[in-house]
Coordinates of C-alpha atoms in Angstrom, one line a residue:
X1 CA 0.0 0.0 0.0
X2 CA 1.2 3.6 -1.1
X3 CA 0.9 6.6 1.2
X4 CA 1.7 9.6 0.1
X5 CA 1.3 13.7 0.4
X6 CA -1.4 14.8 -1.6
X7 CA -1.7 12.4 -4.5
X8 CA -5.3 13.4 -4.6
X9 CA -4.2 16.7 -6.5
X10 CA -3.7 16.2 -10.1
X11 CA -0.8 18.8 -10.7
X12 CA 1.6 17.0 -12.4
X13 CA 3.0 18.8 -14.9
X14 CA 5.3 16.3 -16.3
X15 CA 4.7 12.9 -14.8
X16 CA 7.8 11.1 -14.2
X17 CA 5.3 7.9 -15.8
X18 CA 6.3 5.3 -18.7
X19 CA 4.9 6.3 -21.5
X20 CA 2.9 5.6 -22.3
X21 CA 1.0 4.1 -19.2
X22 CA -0.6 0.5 -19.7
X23 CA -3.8 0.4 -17.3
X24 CA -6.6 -2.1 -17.5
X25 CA -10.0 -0.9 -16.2
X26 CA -12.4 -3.9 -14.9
X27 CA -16.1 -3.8 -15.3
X28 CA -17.7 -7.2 -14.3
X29 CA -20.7 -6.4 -16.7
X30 CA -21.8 -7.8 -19.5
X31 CA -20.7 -5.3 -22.7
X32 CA -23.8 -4.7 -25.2
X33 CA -25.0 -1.9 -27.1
X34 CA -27.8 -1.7 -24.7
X35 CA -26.0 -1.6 -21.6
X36 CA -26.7 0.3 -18.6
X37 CA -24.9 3.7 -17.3
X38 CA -21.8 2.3 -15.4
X39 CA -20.9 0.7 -18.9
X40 CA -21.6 3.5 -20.6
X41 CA -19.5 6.0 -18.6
X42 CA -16.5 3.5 -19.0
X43 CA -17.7 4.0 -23.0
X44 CA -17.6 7.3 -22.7
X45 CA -14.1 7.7 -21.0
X46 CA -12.6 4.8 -23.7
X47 CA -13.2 7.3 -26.3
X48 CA -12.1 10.4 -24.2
X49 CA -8.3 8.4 -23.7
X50 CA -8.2 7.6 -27.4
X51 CA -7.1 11.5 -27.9
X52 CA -3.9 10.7 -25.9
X53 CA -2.3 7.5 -27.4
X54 CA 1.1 9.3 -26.3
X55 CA 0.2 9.5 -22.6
X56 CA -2.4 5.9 -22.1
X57 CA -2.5 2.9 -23.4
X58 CA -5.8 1.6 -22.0
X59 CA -7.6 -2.1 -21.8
X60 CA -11.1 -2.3 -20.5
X61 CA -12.5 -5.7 -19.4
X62 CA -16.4 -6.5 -19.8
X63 CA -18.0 -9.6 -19.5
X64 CA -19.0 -11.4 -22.7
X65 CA -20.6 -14.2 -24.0
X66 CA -17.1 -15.2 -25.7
X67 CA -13.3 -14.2 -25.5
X68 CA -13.0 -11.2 -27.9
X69 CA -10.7 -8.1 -28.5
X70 CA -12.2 -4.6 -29.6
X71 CA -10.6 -2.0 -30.8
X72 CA -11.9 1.0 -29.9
X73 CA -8.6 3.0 -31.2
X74 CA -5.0 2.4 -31.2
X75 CA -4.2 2.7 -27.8
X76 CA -7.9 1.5 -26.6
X77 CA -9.6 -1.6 -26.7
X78 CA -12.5 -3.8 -24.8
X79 CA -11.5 -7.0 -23.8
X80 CA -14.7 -9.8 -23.3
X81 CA -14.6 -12.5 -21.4
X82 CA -16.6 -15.2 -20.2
X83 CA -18.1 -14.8 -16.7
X84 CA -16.6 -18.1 -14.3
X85 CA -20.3 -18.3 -12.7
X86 CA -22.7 -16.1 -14.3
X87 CA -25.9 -14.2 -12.5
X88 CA -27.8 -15.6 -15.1
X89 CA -26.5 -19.3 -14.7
X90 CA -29.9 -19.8 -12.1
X91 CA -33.2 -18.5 -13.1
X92 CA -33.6 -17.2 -9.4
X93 CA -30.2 -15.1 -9.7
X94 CA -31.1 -12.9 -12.5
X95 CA -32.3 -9.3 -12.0
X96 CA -32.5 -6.0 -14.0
X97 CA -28.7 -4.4 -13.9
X98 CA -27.5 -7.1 -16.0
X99 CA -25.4 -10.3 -16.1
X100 CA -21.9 -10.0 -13.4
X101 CA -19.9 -12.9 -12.4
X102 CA -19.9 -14.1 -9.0
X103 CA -17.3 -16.6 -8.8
X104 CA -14.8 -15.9 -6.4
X105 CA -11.7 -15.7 -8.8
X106 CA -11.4 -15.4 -12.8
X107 CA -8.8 -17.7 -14.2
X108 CA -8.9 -16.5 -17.8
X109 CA -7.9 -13.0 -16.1
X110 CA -5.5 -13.6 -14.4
X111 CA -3.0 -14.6 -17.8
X112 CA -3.8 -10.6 -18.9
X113 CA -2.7 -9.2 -16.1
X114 CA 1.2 -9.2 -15.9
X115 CA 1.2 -6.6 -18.7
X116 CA -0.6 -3.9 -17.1
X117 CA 1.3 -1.0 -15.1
X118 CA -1.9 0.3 -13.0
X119 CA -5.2 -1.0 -12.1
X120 CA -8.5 -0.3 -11.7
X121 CA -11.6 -1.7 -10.3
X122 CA -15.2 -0.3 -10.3
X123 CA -17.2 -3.0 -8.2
X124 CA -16.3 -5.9 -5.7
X125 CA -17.2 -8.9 -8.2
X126 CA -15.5 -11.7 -9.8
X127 CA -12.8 -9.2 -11.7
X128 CA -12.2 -7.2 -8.6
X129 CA -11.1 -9.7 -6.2
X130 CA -8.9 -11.4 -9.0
X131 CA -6.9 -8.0 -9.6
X132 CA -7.1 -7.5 -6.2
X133 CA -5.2 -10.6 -5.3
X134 CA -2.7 -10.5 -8.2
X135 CA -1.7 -6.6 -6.8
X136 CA -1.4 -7.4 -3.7
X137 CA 1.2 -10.4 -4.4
X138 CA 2.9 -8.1 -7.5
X139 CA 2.6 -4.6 -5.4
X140 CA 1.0 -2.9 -8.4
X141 CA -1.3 0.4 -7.9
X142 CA -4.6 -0.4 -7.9
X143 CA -7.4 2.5 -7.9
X144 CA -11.5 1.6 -7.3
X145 CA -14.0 4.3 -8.3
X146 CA -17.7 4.3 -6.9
X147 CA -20.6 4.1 -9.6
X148 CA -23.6 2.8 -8.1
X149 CA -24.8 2.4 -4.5
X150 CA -23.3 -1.2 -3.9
X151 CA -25.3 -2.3 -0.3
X152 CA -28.6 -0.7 -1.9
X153 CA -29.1 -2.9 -4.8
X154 CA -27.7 -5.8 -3.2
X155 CA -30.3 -5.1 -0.4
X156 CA -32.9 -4.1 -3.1
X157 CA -32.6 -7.9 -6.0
X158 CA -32.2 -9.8 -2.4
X159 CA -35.4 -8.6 -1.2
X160 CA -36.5 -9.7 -5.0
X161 CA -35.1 -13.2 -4.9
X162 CA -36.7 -13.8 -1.6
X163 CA -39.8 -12.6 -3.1
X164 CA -39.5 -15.0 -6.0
X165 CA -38.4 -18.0 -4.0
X166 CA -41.4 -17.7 -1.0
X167 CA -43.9 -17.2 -4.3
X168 CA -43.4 -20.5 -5.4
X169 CA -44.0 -22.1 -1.9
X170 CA -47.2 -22.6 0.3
X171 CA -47.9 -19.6 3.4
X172 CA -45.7 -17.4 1.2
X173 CA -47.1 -14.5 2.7
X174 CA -45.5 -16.3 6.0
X175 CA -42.3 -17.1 4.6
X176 CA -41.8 -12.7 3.4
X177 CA -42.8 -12.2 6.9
X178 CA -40.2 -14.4 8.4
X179 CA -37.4 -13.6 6.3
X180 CA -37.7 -10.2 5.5
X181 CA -39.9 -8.5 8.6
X182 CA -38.2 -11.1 11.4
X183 CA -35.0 -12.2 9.8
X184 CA -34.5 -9.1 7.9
X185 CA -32.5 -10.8 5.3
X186 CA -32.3 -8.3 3.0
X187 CA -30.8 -6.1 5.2
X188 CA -27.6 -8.6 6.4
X189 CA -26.9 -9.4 2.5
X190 CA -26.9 -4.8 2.2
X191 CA -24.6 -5.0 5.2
X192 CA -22.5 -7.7 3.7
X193 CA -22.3 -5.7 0.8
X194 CA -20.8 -3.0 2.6
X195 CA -18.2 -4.9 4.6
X196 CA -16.7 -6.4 1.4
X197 CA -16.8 -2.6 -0.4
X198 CA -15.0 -1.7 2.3
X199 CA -12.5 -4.4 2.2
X200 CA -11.8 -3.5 -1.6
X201 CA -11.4 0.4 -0.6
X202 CA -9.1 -0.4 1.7
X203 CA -6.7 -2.5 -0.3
X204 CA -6.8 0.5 -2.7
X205 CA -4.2 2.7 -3.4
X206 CA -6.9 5.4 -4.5
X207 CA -10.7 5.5 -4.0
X208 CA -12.6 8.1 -6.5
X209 CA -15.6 9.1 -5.7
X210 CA -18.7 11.2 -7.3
X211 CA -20.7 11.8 -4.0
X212 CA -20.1 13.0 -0.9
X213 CA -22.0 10.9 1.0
X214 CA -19.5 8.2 -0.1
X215 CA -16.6 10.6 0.6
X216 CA -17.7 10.7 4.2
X217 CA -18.1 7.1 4.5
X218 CA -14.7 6.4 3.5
X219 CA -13.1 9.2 5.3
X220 CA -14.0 7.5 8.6
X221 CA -11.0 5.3 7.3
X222 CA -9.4 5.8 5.2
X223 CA -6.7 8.9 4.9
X224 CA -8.0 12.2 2.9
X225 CA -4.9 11.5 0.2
X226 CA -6.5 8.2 -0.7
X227 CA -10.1 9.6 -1.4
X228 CA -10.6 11.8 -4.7
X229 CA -13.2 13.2 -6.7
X230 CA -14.3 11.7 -10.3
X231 CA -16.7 13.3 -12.8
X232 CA -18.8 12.0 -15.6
X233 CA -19.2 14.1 -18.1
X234 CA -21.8 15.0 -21.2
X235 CA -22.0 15.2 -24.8
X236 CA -22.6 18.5 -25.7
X237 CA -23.7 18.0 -29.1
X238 CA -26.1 14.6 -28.6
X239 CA -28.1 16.2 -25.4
X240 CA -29.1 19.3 -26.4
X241 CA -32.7 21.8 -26.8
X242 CA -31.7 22.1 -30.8
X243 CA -32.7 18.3 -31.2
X244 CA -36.4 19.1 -29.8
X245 CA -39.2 17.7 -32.3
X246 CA -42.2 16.9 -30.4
X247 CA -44.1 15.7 -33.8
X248 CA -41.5 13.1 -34.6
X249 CA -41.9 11.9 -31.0
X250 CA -45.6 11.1 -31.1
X251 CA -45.2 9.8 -34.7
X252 CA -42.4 7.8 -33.5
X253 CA -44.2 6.1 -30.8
X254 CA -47.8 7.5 -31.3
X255 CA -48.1 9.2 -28.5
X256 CA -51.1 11.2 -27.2
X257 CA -51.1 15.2 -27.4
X258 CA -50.2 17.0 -23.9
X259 CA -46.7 17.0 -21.7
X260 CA -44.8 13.9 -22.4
X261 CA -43.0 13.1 -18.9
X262 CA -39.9 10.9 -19.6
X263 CA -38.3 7.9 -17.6
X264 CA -35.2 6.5 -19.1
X265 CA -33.5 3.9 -17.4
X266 CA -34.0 -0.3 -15.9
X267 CA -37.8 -0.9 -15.3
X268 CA -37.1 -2.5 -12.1
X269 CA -37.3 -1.7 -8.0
X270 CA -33.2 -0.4 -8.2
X271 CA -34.8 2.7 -10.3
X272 CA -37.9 3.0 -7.6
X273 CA -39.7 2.9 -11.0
X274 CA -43.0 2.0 -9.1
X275 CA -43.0 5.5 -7.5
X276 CA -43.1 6.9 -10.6
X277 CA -46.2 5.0 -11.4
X278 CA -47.8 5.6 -7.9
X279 CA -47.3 9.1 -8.3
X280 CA -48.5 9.5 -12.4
X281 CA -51.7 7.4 -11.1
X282 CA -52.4 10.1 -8.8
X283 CA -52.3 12.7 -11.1
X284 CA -54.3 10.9 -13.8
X285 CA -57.1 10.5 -11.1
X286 CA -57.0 14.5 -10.5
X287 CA -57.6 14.7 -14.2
X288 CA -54.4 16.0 -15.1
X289 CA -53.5 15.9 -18.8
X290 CA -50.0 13.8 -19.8
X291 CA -48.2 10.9 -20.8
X292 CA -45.7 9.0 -19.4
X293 CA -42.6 7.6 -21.9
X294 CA -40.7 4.8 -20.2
X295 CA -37.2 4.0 -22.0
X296 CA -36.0 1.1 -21.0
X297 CA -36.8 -2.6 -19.8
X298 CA -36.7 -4.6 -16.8
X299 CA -38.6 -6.9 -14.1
X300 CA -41.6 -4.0 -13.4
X301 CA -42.4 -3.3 -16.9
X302 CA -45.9 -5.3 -16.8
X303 CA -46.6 -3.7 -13.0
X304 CA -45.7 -0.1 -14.4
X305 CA -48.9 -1.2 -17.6
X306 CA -51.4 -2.7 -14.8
X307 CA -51.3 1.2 -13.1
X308 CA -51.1 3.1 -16.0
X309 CA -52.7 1.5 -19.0
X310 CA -52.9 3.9 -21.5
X311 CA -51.3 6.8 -20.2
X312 CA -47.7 4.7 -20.8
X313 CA -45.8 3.7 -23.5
X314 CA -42.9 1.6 -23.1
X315 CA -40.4 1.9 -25.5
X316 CA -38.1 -1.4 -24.6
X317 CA -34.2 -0.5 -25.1
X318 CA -33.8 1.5 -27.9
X319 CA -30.8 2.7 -29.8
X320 CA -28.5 5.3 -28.3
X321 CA -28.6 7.1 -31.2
X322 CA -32.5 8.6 -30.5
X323 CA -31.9 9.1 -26.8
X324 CA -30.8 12.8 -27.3
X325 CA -33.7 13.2 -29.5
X326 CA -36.0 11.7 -27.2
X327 CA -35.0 13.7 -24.3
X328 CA -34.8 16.9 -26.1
X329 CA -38.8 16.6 -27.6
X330 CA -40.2 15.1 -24.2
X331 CA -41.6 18.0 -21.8
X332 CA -39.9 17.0 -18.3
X333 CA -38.0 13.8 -16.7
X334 CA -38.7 12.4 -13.5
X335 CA -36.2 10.1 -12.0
X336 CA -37.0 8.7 -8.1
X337 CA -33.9 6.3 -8.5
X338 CA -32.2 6.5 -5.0
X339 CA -29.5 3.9 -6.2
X340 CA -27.2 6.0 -8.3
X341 CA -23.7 8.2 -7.1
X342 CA -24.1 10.5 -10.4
X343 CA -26.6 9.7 -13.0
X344 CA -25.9 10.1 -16.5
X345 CA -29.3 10.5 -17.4
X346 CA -30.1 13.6 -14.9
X347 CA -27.4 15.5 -17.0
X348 CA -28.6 14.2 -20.3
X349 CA -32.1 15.3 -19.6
X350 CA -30.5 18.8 -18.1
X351 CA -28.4 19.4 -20.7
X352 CA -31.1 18.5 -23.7
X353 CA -33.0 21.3 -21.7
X354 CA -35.5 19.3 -19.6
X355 CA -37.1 20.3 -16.0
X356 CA -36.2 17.5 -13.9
X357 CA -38.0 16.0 -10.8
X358 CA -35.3 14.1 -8.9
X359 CA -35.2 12.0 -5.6
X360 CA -33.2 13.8 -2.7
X361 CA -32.6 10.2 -1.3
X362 CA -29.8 10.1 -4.6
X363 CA -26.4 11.5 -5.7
X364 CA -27.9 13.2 -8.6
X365 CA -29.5 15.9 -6.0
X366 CA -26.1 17.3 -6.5
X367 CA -27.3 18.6 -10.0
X368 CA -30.1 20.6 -9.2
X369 CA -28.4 23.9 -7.6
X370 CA -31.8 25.5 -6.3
X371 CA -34.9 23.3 -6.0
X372 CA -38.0 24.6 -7.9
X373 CA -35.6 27.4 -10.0
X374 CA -33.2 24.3 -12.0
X375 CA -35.2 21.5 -11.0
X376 CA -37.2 19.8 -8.9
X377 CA -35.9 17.4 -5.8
X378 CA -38.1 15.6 -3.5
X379 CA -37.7 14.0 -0.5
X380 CA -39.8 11.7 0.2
X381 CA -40.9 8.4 -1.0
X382 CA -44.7 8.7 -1.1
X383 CA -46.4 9.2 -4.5
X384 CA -48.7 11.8 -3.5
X385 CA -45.2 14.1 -2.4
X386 CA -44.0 13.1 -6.1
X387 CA -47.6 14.2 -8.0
X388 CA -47.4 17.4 -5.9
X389 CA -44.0 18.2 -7.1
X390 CA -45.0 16.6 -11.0
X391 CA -48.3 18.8 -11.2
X392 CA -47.4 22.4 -11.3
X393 CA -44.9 21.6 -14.3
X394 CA -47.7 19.8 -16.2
X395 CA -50.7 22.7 -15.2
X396 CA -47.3 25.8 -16.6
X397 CA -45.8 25.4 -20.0
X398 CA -43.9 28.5 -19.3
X399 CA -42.3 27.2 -16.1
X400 CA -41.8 24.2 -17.1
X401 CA -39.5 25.6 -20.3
X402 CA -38.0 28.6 -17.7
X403 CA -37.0 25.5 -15.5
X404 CA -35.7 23.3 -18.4
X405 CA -33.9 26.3 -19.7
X406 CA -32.1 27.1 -16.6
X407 CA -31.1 23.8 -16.6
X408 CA -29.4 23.5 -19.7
X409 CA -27.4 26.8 -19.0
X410 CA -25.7 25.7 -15.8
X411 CA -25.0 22.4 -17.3
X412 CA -23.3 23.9 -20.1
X413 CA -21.2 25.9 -17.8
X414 CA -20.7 23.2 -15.2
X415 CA -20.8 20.2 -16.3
X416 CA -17.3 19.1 -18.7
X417 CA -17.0 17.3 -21.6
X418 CA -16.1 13.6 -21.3
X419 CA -12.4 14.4 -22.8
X420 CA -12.0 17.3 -20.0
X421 CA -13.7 14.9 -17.0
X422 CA -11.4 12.0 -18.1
X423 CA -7.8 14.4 -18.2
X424 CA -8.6 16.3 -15.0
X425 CA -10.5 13.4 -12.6
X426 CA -9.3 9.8 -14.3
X427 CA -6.1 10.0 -16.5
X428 CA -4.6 12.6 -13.6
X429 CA -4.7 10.1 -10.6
X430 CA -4.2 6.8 -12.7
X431 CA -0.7 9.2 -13.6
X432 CA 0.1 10.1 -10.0
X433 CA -0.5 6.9 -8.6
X434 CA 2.1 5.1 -11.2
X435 CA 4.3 7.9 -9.9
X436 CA 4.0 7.2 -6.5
X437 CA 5.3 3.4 -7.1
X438 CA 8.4 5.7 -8.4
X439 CA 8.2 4.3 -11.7
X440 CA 10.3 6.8 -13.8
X441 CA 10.0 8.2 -17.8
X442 CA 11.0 5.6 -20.5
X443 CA 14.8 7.1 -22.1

């Protein structure tokens, strides 16, 4: 384990690094053109490091249904391999964010590894604790970032499972009661969760974070020089108010006339989707005028029909290409996830100029700079708070487009591009950390 002054600071001038820097990043996801946001940002950064081939040369690991080498560019590539023991291996196991691996070591890994320089883990699965084990025995750097609320959605698809296995027995409402009211099983597998986060934090030479409620957590042990700050960043040109053509939307997926409100994301109980559809069932019942577009699939889809009916549509996935155009012609986004440490999607709908109505139970409360002015952020889980805080953007066209249009401004001067975000908050400390192991410049 390195500690060092400071190493949180990227100020490096002229990194006394190889150049340039082999790192491998691990995602224990399935790679698809469908996949979710953590995959996604890891796209998103891939591309950002191909503009500095003389600095990085970068390997990101997905899972995939067969070994297989992308290139992304000449100095970037996605490597696929085969999960050891996938999710989706027992019927029982699978759940909405996607295939992982959950054997306790990947063999086929481990013969990549040797020619990496720094590493870095974003979750605690089957990837992680391989690379873990094969730095600790090589001292080589390894960095973890946080991209999702671990404990949650390990406390959330338990309380699923156990839902699924008591519904297939007789007195299930006995066995729900015993396991999750008495036994509170869901609750030891979040806390489980937690202590084996924690575990991979500490074995890590650098932790980046995107919220501070995870900063705190791992301030209470780990040393400030160890914790950093990561952002995602946006696509200026795909998410923006000059792609907004309402018509094409309800042609595209003949929609009703009247404020579209837009849910993109897994259909599922990790989104809170189901508030969503509480709340919108309220509103229908005061009379209010709207429609609700749900992009996206997952567990709740039929649930999120049975309350709606005709006031949904549910688009299924759907190409990234439309998503800007999607966002941009909907009239506002409402997103009661409480599962995510910085949402792509809030900034997408921000910076394609949507009002947003946003949990305060989530890390993308950090968007929304003054509630009601920006946005919209609500705390409270009960859908009559969330059709309160829906209405008066579906009774005022004008503040709804005020709101949206505020939006987009301070994204546009906040929020970087995915080149900047990757140079000042990823390539920085992977480059500082490689230092700190006193590895000097190639002659």
């Amino acid at each position: 384990m390195i500690f060092s002054e400071s190493l949180t600071k990227c100020n490096l001038e002229k990194p006394r690094v190889p150049q340039p820097l082999s790192v491998a990043v691990f995602i224990c996801l399935e790679w698809q053109p469908h996949a979710g946001g953590h995959v996604k940002c890891w796209e998103r950064f891939a591309e950002a490091a191909s503009h500095y081939p003389e600095r990085i040369d970068l390997t990101i690991y997905f899972l995939g249904a067969k070994h297989q080498t992308l290139e992304v560019a000449a100095n970037v590539r996605y490597q696929l391999l085969p999960p050891q023991f996938s999710t989706h291996s027992l019927e029982i196991m699978r759940q909405g964010a996607g295939m992982t691996d959950v054997a306790p070591f990947h063999w086929a890994l481990r013969r990549y590894l040797p020619q990496h320089q720094v590493f870095h883990i974003t979750d605690t699965f089957s990837f992680a604790q391989t690379v873990r084990r094969f730095c600790r025995q090589q001292r080589r750097p390894l960095l973890s970032s946080i991209h999702t609320d671990l404990p949650l959605l390990t406390r959330t698809y338990s309380r699923e499972i156990i839902w699924r296995l008591s519904g297939r027995s007789r007195g299930q409402k006995f066995w729900r009661w015993l396991w999750l009211k008495q036994l509170q099983v869901d609750q030891w597998f979040g806390c489980q969760a937690k202590r084996k986060l924690a575990g991979f934090m500490r074995a890590s030479d650098r932790v980046l974070v995107s919220r501070q409620q995870d900063a705190d957590w791992l301030l209470t042990f780990l040393p400030p020089e160890r914790v950093a700050w990561f952002q995602r960043g946006i696509d200026r040109d795909r998410f923006h108010p000059r792609l907004r053509n309402p018509q094409w939307l309800r042609e595209e997926y003949h929609l009703p006339e009247g404020p579209i409100i837009l849910f993109v994301g897994r259909v599922d109980a990790s989104k809170n989707v189901l508030l969503l559809a509480r709340a919108a069932q309220r509103l229908a019942n005061q009379g209010k005028v709207f429609h609700v577009l749900i992009v996206g699939e997952g567990a709740q889809a039929v649930l999120v029909k049975d309350l709606l009916g005709d006031r949904v549509t549910l688009t299924g996935k759907i190409p990234q290409e439309k998503l800007g155009a999607i966002y941009a012609s909907s009239d506002l986004f409402v997103f009661p996830s409480e599962s995510e440490t910085g949402p792509n999607v809030v900034v997408e709908a921000r910076a394609a100029g949507l009002p947003v109505v946003i949990s305060g139970f989530d890390g993308g409360r950090k968007y929304v700079q003054a509630s009601g002015e920006d946005g919209v952020v609500v705390y409270s889980r009960d859908p009559q708070d969330w059709a309160a805080a829906i209405a008066p953007l579906l009774d005022d066209t004008h503040y709804r487009q005020r709101m949206g249009a505020q939006a987009h401004q301070i994204t546009q001067a906040t929020c970087p591009t995915w080149r900047e975000a990757f140079e000042q908050s990823i390539l920085c400390q992977w480059e500082a950390v490689a230092q700190a192991y006193g590895w000097p410049q190639k002659t």
